[in-house]
């Protein structure tokens, strides 16, 4: 298989896995908060009694779509810090792109590590000798 086909296959596989696991909490909260900030989400602390009530009822550590007064936005509740990340459609799209890029980079890194580990086992499997009689290679 050519390198371009392998890259394409890896990208398609990563996108498929991303869509499969998109509902799962696969990102830890600090990483997810970094991605939300990088995507342009604003940090808000609930101040009014109504905001505190809505904050208390919200699900923690998941990005949720919320419609209020006919406007849609996305919110992420960080319960321990008592804050919420709030963003619109553009910020949410950017967040998804960043998450996909990060997952692809992580998958490529893990594949490279596996390939390196496999290569180390293969090249050292026959000892310090080469295919030429009488020639020894020392590492």
XYZ file of N, CA, C and O in Angstrom:
556
model
N 0.850 -1.176 0.000
C 0.000 0.000 0.000
C 0.898 1.242 0.000
O 1.883 1.289 0.713
N 0.546 2.232 -0.777
C 1.360 3.439 -0.865
C 1.173 4.292 0.388
O 0.140 4.204 1.060
N 2.167 5.140 0.713
C 2.060 5.997 1.900
C 0.842 6.921 1.868
O 0.229 7.180 2.893
N 0.446 7.398 0.679
C -0.712 8.286 0.607
C -2.004 7.538 0.933
O -2.898 8.085 1.566
N -2.087 6.267 0.513
C -3.265 5.464 0.831
C -3.316 5.155 2.320
O -4.388 5.152 2.923
N -2.165 4.906 2.920
C -2.109 4.635 4.358
C -2.531 5.876 5.141
O -3.305 5.780 6.095
N -2.051 7.046 4.726
C -2.430 8.291 5.389
C -3.929 8.536 5.264
O -4.589 8.897 6.236
N -4.473 8.320 4.080
C -5.907 8.495 3.863
C -6.706 7.518 4.718
O -7.686 7.894 5.364
N -6.269 6.269 4.752
C -6.946 5.256 5.557
C -6.886 5.608 7.039
O -7.885 5.481 7.749
N -5.746 6.086 7.509
C -5.604 6.489 8.905
C -6.530 7.647 9.231
O -7.181 7.654 10.276
N -6.624 8.619 8.347
C -7.494 9.776 8.566
C -8.956 9.359 8.614
O -9.703 9.792 9.489
N -9.367 8.499 7.690
C -10.754 8.023 7.666
C -11.056 7.219 8.926
O -12.106 7.395 9.550
N -10.129 6.370 9.312
C -10.312 5.567 10.526
C -10.414 6.461 11.756
O -11.284 6.257 12.602
N -9.560 7.469 11.847
C -9.600 8.385 12.986
C -10.914 9.161 13.028
O -11.513 9.327 14.090
N -11.380 9.603 11.868
C -12.658 10.330 11.824
C -13.812 9.412 12.213
O -14.729 9.830 12.931
N -13.772 8.174 11.766
C -14.818 7.223 12.133
C -14.821 6.933 13.624
O -15.875 6.883 14.258
N -13.632 6.748 14.181
C -13.555 6.519 15.619
C -14.016 7.741 16.403
O -14.671 7.611 17.434
N -13.680 8.907 15.896
C -14.110 10.134 16.563
C -15.622 10.225 16.603
O -16.205 10.536 17.638
N -16.271 9.933 15.478
C -17.731 10.006 15.461
C -18.334 8.931 16.360
O -19.352 9.158 17.003
N -17.689 7.771 16.444
C -18.188 6.707 17.315
C -18.063 7.079 18.785
O -18.959 6.838 19.590
N -16.929 7.680 19.147
C -16.678 8.001 20.540
C -17.038 9.431 20.918
O -16.733 9.875 22.012
N -17.683 10.153 20.039
C -17.958 11.567 20.318
C -18.821 11.763 21.548
O -18.696 12.763 22.241
N -19.693 10.821 21.855
C -20.523 10.942 23.044
C -19.810 10.527 24.310
O -20.275 10.810 25.409
N -18.681 9.861 24.186
C -17.963 9.376 25.358
C -17.087 10.477 25.935
O -16.701 11.413 25.259
N -16.758 10.324 27.188
C -15.891 11.296 27.848
C -14.450 10.859 27.653
O -13.753 10.513 28.600
N -13.991 10.853 26.404
C -12.658 10.364 26.120
C -11.579 11.404 26.416
O -10.427 11.071 26.589
N -11.945 12.644 26.441
C -10.985 13.683 26.768
C -11.054 13.953 28.258
O -12.138 14.044 28.824
N -9.907 14.081 28.906
C -9.970 14.442 30.309
C -10.379 15.909 30.415
O -10.290 16.673 29.465
N -10.864 16.305 31.584
C -11.486 17.624 31.702
C -10.507 18.768 31.448
O -10.870 19.751 30.807
N -9.253 18.665 31.917
C -8.317 19.776 31.703
C -7.984 19.930 30.222
O -7.865 21.047 29.723
N -7.847 18.810 29.513
C -7.590 18.867 28.078
C -8.797 19.445 27.346
O -8.653 20.257 26.443
N -9.979 19.013 27.739
C -11.193 19.513 27.103
C -11.339 21.013 27.339
O -11.704 21.755 26.432
N -11.019 21.471 28.527
C -11.103 22.900 28.820
C -10.096 23.691 27.988
O -10.398 24.796 27.534
N -8.920 23.128 27.773
C -7.929 23.788 26.921
C -8.442 23.924 25.487
O -8.273 24.971 24.863
N -9.055 22.857 24.986
C -9.610 22.902 23.636
C -10.747 23.914 23.541
O -10.844 24.656 22.561
N -11.608 23.953 24.548
C -12.716 24.917 24.553
C -12.179 26.349 24.549
O -12.670 27.196 23.798
N -11.190 26.618 25.374
C -10.597 27.967 25.416
C -9.962 28.328 24.080
O -10.132 29.441 23.583
N -9.217 27.368 23.507
C -8.568 27.620 22.213
C -9.592 27.863 21.115
O -9.323 28.604 20.170
N -10.768 27.268 21.241
C -11.816 27.431 20.228
C -12.588 28.737 20.397
O -13.392 29.083 19.543
N -12.368 29.445 21.504
C -13.030 30.732 21.688
C -14.184 30.736 22.676
O -14.897 31.734 22.794
N -14.400 29.631 23.381
C -15.447 29.610 24.404
C -15.072 30.592 25.523
O -13.900 30.735 25.872
N -16.081 31.255 26.068
C -15.879 32.227 27.141
C -16.180 31.570 28.490
O -17.144 30.822 28.626
N -15.364 31.884 29.486
C -15.574 31.356 30.836
C -16.536 32.283 31.565
O -16.339 33.499 31.604
N -17.564 31.697 32.145
C -18.568 32.461 32.883
C -18.782 31.812 34.249
O -18.787 30.585 34.375
N -19.006 32.652 35.250
C -19.360 32.195 36.585
C -20.817 32.569 36.814
O -21.190 33.726 36.605
N -21.652 31.617 37.226
C -23.057 31.953 37.472
C -23.168 32.973 38.608
O -22.565 32.801 39.660
N -23.927 34.052 38.346
C -24.035 35.136 39.327
C -25.448 35.322 39.855
O -25.639 35.496 41.055
N -26.427 35.300 38.984
C -27.808 35.515 39.423
C -28.386 34.210 39.973
O -27.878 33.126 39.658
N -29.449 34.316 40.764
C -30.077 33.084 41.265
C -30.538 32.154 40.141
O -30.402 30.930 40.246
N -31.068 32.700 39.059
C -31.510 31.889 37.921
C -30.318 31.177 37.283
O -30.395 29.985 36.955
N -29.194 31.888 37.094
C -27.994 31.280 36.520
C -27.470 30.160 37.420
O -27.069 29.103 36.943
N -27.498 30.378 38.719
C -27.036 29.359 39.662
C -27.941 28.133 39.629
O -27.469 26.991 39.732
N -29.223 28.360 39.455
C -30.182 27.257 39.371
C -29.934 26.436 38.113
O -29.907 25.204 38.151
N -29.753 27.108 36.982
C -29.488 26.425 35.717
C -28.148 25.688 35.788
O -28.022 24.547 35.342
N -27.155 26.326 36.387
C -25.832 25.719 36.529
C -25.915 24.445 37.371
O -25.329 23.423 37.022
N -26.649 24.490 38.461
C -26.780 23.331 39.344
C -27.471 22.166 38.642
O -27.149 20.997 38.900
N -28.408 22.456 37.763
C -29.162 21.402 37.071
C -28.416 20.827 35.862
O -28.759 19.741 35.390
N -27.394 21.523 35.378
C -26.678 21.096 34.167
C -25.801 19.878 34.442
O -25.326 19.668 35.555
N -25.570 19.099 33.389
C -24.696 17.930 33.475
C -23.240 18.390 33.417
O -22.875 19.241 32.607
N -22.410 17.828 34.271
C -21.003 18.233 34.360
C -20.128 17.560 33.319
O -20.373 16.418 32.931
N -19.099 18.296 32.882
C -18.015 17.781 32.045
C -18.454 17.240 30.690
O -17.825 16.339 30.145
N -19.515 17.796 30.135
C -19.951 17.451 28.783
C -20.401 18.728 28.079
O -21.025 19.583 28.687
N -20.076 18.819 26.809
C -20.528 19.955 26.010
C -21.967 19.661 25.589
O -22.245 18.631 24.983
N -22.850 20.573 25.931
C -24.269 20.401 25.625
C -24.784 21.596 24.839
O -24.391 22.733 25.084
N -25.692 21.315 23.915
C -26.358 22.374 23.154
C -27.555 22.848 23.968
O -28.350 22.048 24.461
N -27.683 24.169 24.091
C -28.751 24.768 24.881
C -29.457 25.813 24.019
O -28.806 26.584 23.317
N -30.775 25.822 24.066
C -31.544 26.850 23.369
C -32.268 27.670 24.425
O -32.991 27.130 25.262
N -32.052 28.982 24.367
C -32.663 29.881 25.341
C -33.146 31.127 24.609
O -32.372 31.767 23.901
N -34.412 31.456 24.754
C -35.019 32.600 24.063
C -34.782 32.548 22.554
O -34.503 33.557 21.921
N -34.865 31.352 21.987
C -34.715 31.193 20.548
C -33.281 31.203 20.042
O -33.054 31.069 18.846
N -32.304 31.346 20.930
C -30.893 31.348 20.529
C -30.227 30.072 21.024
O -30.433 29.663 22.161
N -29.436 29.471 20.160
C -28.714 28.254 20.531
C -27.272 28.587 20.861
O -26.648 29.431 20.212
N -26.774 27.924 21.871
C -25.370 28.039 22.226
C -24.937 26.730 22.870
O -25.746 25.837 23.113
N -23.646 26.609 23.124
C -23.085 25.398 23.700
C -22.478 25.742 25.048
O -21.864 26.813 25.220
N -22.660 24.834 26.003
C -22.175 25.068 27.355
C -21.482 23.828 27.890
O -21.877 22.696 27.594
N -20.439 24.066 28.678
C -19.679 23.007 29.335
C -19.544 23.402 30.794
O -19.002 24.463 31.112
N -20.041 22.580 31.692
C -20.014 22.878 33.125
C -18.790 22.232 33.762
O -18.605 21.024 33.687
N -17.955 23.068 34.391
C -16.814 22.587 35.159
C -17.216 22.717 36.626
O -17.106 23.775 37.225
N -17.716 21.634 37.184
C -18.341 21.668 38.504
C -17.366 22.026 39.628
O -17.704 22.824 40.511
N -16.163 21.462 39.610
C -15.208 21.710 40.701
C -14.833 23.184 40.822
O -14.699 23.708 41.913
N -14.657 23.847 39.695
C -14.286 25.267 39.702
C -15.500 26.178 39.773
O -15.351 27.378 40.007
N -16.682 25.637 39.533
C -17.900 26.438 39.566
C -18.023 27.401 38.404
O -18.564 28.501 38.547
N -17.526 26.988 37.236
C -17.579 27.847 36.044
C -18.213 27.100 34.886
O -18.352 25.874 34.925
N -18.579 27.847 33.871
C -19.118 27.265 32.640
C -18.395 27.895 31.457
O -18.054 29.072 31.482
N -18.142 27.086 30.449
C -17.595 27.560 29.182
C -18.770 27.707 28.231
O -19.518 26.754 28.019
N -18.923 28.891 27.651
C -20.065 29.197 26.792
C -19.552 29.620 25.416
O -18.645 30.444 25.310
N -20.154 29.051 24.362
C -19.767 29.421 23.010
C -20.912 29.229 22.041
O -21.881 28.522 22.329
N -20.782 29.853 20.895
C -21.783 29.737 19.842
C -21.448 28.624 18.878
O -20.561 27.799 19.113
N -22.154 28.614 17.754
C -21.963 27.576 16.741
C -20.548 27.600 16.170
O -19.928 26.548 15.989
N -20.017 28.787 15.890
C -18.667 28.899 15.317
C -17.616 28.352 16.284
O -16.692 27.633 15.871
N -17.756 28.663 17.566
C -16.803 28.177 18.563
C -16.895 26.654 18.710
O -15.881 25.972 18.848
N -18.117 26.148 18.635
C -18.306 24.701 18.748
C -17.683 23.970 17.552
O -17.040 22.929 17.720
N -17.864 24.507 16.351
C -17.257 23.904 15.158
C -15.728 23.903 15.274
O -15.064 22.917 14.934
N -15.167 25.003 15.756
C -13.719 25.103 15.949
C -13.250 24.089 16.998
O -12.222 23.433 16.829
N -14.018 23.940 18.072
C -13.704 22.965 19.121
C -13.663 21.548 18.536
O -12.738 20.782 18.817
N -14.640 21.199 17.705
C -14.663 19.872 17.089
C -13.456 19.657 16.184
O -12.853 18.583 16.184
N -13.090 20.694 15.407
C -11.920 20.580 14.532
C -10.649 20.352 15.345
O -9.819 19.513 14.995
N -10.497 21.105 16.428
C -9.312 20.956 17.279
C -9.256 19.570 17.917
O -8.190 18.960 18.006
N -10.400 19.068 18.346
C -10.447 17.735 18.951
C -10.060 16.665 17.937
O -9.319 15.727 18.254
N -10.545 16.791 16.705
C -10.198 15.832 15.651
C -8.705 15.887 15.359
O -8.036 14.850 15.263
N -8.164 17.089 15.221
C -6.732 17.233 14.946
C -5.896 16.620 16.066
O -4.895 15.953 15.813
N -6.319 16.836 17.299
C -5.583 16.294 18.429
C -5.634 14.764 18.442
O -4.630 14.103 18.681
N -6.781 14.210 18.160
C -6.915 12.752 18.135
C -6.091 12.139 17.002
O -5.463 11.091 17.176
N -6.102 12.765 15.844
C -5.303 12.255 14.722
C -3.824 12.309 15.075
O -3.080 11.354 14.822
N -3.388 13.401 15.679
C -1.980 13.522 16.084
C -1.620 12.446 17.106
O -0.559 11.820 17.014
N -2.499 12.224 18.075
C -2.247 11.198 19.088
C -2.214 9.811 18.448
O -1.337 9.001 18.748
N -3.140 9.524 17.529
C -3.160 8.230 16.856
C -1.895 8.022 16.017
O -1.331 6.926 16.003
N -1.464 9.064 15.322
C -0.229 8.963 14.529
C 0.978 8.722 15.429
O 1.863 7.937 15.096
N 1.022 9.387 16.574
C 2.122 9.200 17.524
C 2.127 7.763 18.039
O 3.170 7.120 18.083
N 0.951 7.253 18.416
C 0.866 5.889 18.926
C 1.249 4.875 17.844
O 1.925 3.885 18.132
N 0.844 5.117 16.608
C 1.212 4.220 15.509
C 2.724 4.231 15.293
O 3.339 3.182 15.071
N 3.328 5.401 15.370
C 4.780 5.508 15.216
C 5.494 4.778 16.352
O 6.516 4.112 16.130
N 4.972 4.897 17.555
C 5.562 4.191 18.698
C 5.473 2.673 18.497
O 6.434 1.958 18.758
N 4.314 2.199 18.039
C 4.150 0.768 17.799
C 5.078 0.294 16.683
O 5.678 -0.775 16.781
N 5.218 1.114 15.655
C 6.093 0.753 14.547
C 7.550 0.715 15.022
O 8.296 -0.188 14.668
N 7.942 1.670 15.851
C 9.304 1.707 16.390
C 9.546 0.489 17.258
O 10.575 -0.175 17.143
N 8.597 0.163 18.131
C 8.746 -0.991 19.008
C 8.850 -2.288 18.204
O 9.662 -3.156 18.518
N 8.042 -2.408 17.155
C 8.093 -3.596 16.305
C 9.427 -3.671 15.571
O 10.018 -4.747 15.451
N 9.924 -2.539 15.092
C 11.194 -2.515 14.368
C 12.346 -2.891 15.291
O 13.250 -3.629 14.897
N 12.301 -2.428 16.518
C 13.372 -2.748 17.459
C 13.402 -4.256 17.728
O 14.460 -4.850 17.813
N 12.266 -4.879 17.840
C 12.205 -6.317 18.066
C 12.656 -7.102 16.849
O 13.318 -8.126 16.954
N 12.327 -6.615 15.658
C 12.676 -7.327 14.428
C 14.166 -7.246 14.136
O 14.815 -8.249 13.878
N 14.740 -6.048 14.210
C 16.135 -5.886 13.832
C 17.085 -6.548 14.815
O 18.172 -6.946 14.457
N 16.684 -6.697 16.037
C 17.561 -7.329 17.010
C 17.300 -8.809 17.172
O 17.924 -9.475 17.984
N 16.400 -9.378 16.389
C 15.993 -10.768 16.583
C 17.071 -11.776 16.219
O 17.093 -12.873 16.758
N 17.978 -11.422 15.329
C 18.970 -12.381 14.864
C 20.370 -12.096 15.390
O 21.334 -12.647 14.903
N 20.494 -11.276 16.363
C 21.796 -11.006 16.961
C 22.580 -9.972 16.183
O 22.074 -9.338 15.257
N 23.862 -9.829 16.534
C 24.679 -8.769 15.936
C 25.340 -9.150 14.619
O 26.349 -8.597 14.262
N 24.807 -10.129 13.884
C 25.431 -10.574 12.638
C 24.672 -10.061 11.427
O 23.486 -9.807 11.492
N 25.368 -9.952 10.327
C 24.743 -9.536 9.075
C 24.593 -10.738 8.154
O 24.961 -11.845 8.504
N 24.126 -10.505 6.967
C 23.948 -11.583 5.985
C 25.270 -12.000 5.346
O 25.329 -12.995 4.637
N 26.326 -11.246 5.588
C 27.616 -11.555 4.974
C 28.465 -12.369 5.944
O 28.725 -11.940 7.056
N 28.934 -13.524 5.504
C 29.736 -14.369 6.404
C 31.036 -13.658 6.784
O 31.678 -13.014 5.960
N 31.401 -13.781 8.020
C 32.650 -13.205 8.487
C 32.562 -11.749 8.861
O 33.541 -11.176 9.350
N 31.440 -11.077 8.618
C 31.311 -9.658 8.955
C 30.407 -9.561 10.168
O 29.260 -10.015 10.157
N 30.910 -8.949 11.230
C 30.107 -8.771 12.453
C 29.795 -7.307 12.647
O 30.635 -6.448 12.449
N 28.594 -7.040 13.053
C 28.164 -5.660 13.318
C 27.919 -5.547 14.804
O 27.103 -6.281 15.372
N 28.593 -4.632 15.439
C 28.390 -4.405 16.885
C 27.635 -3.123 17.092
O 27.891 -2.125 16.452
N 26.716 -3.173 17.982
C 25.919 -1.968 18.278
C 26.390 -1.346 19.548
O 26.780 -1.885 20.474
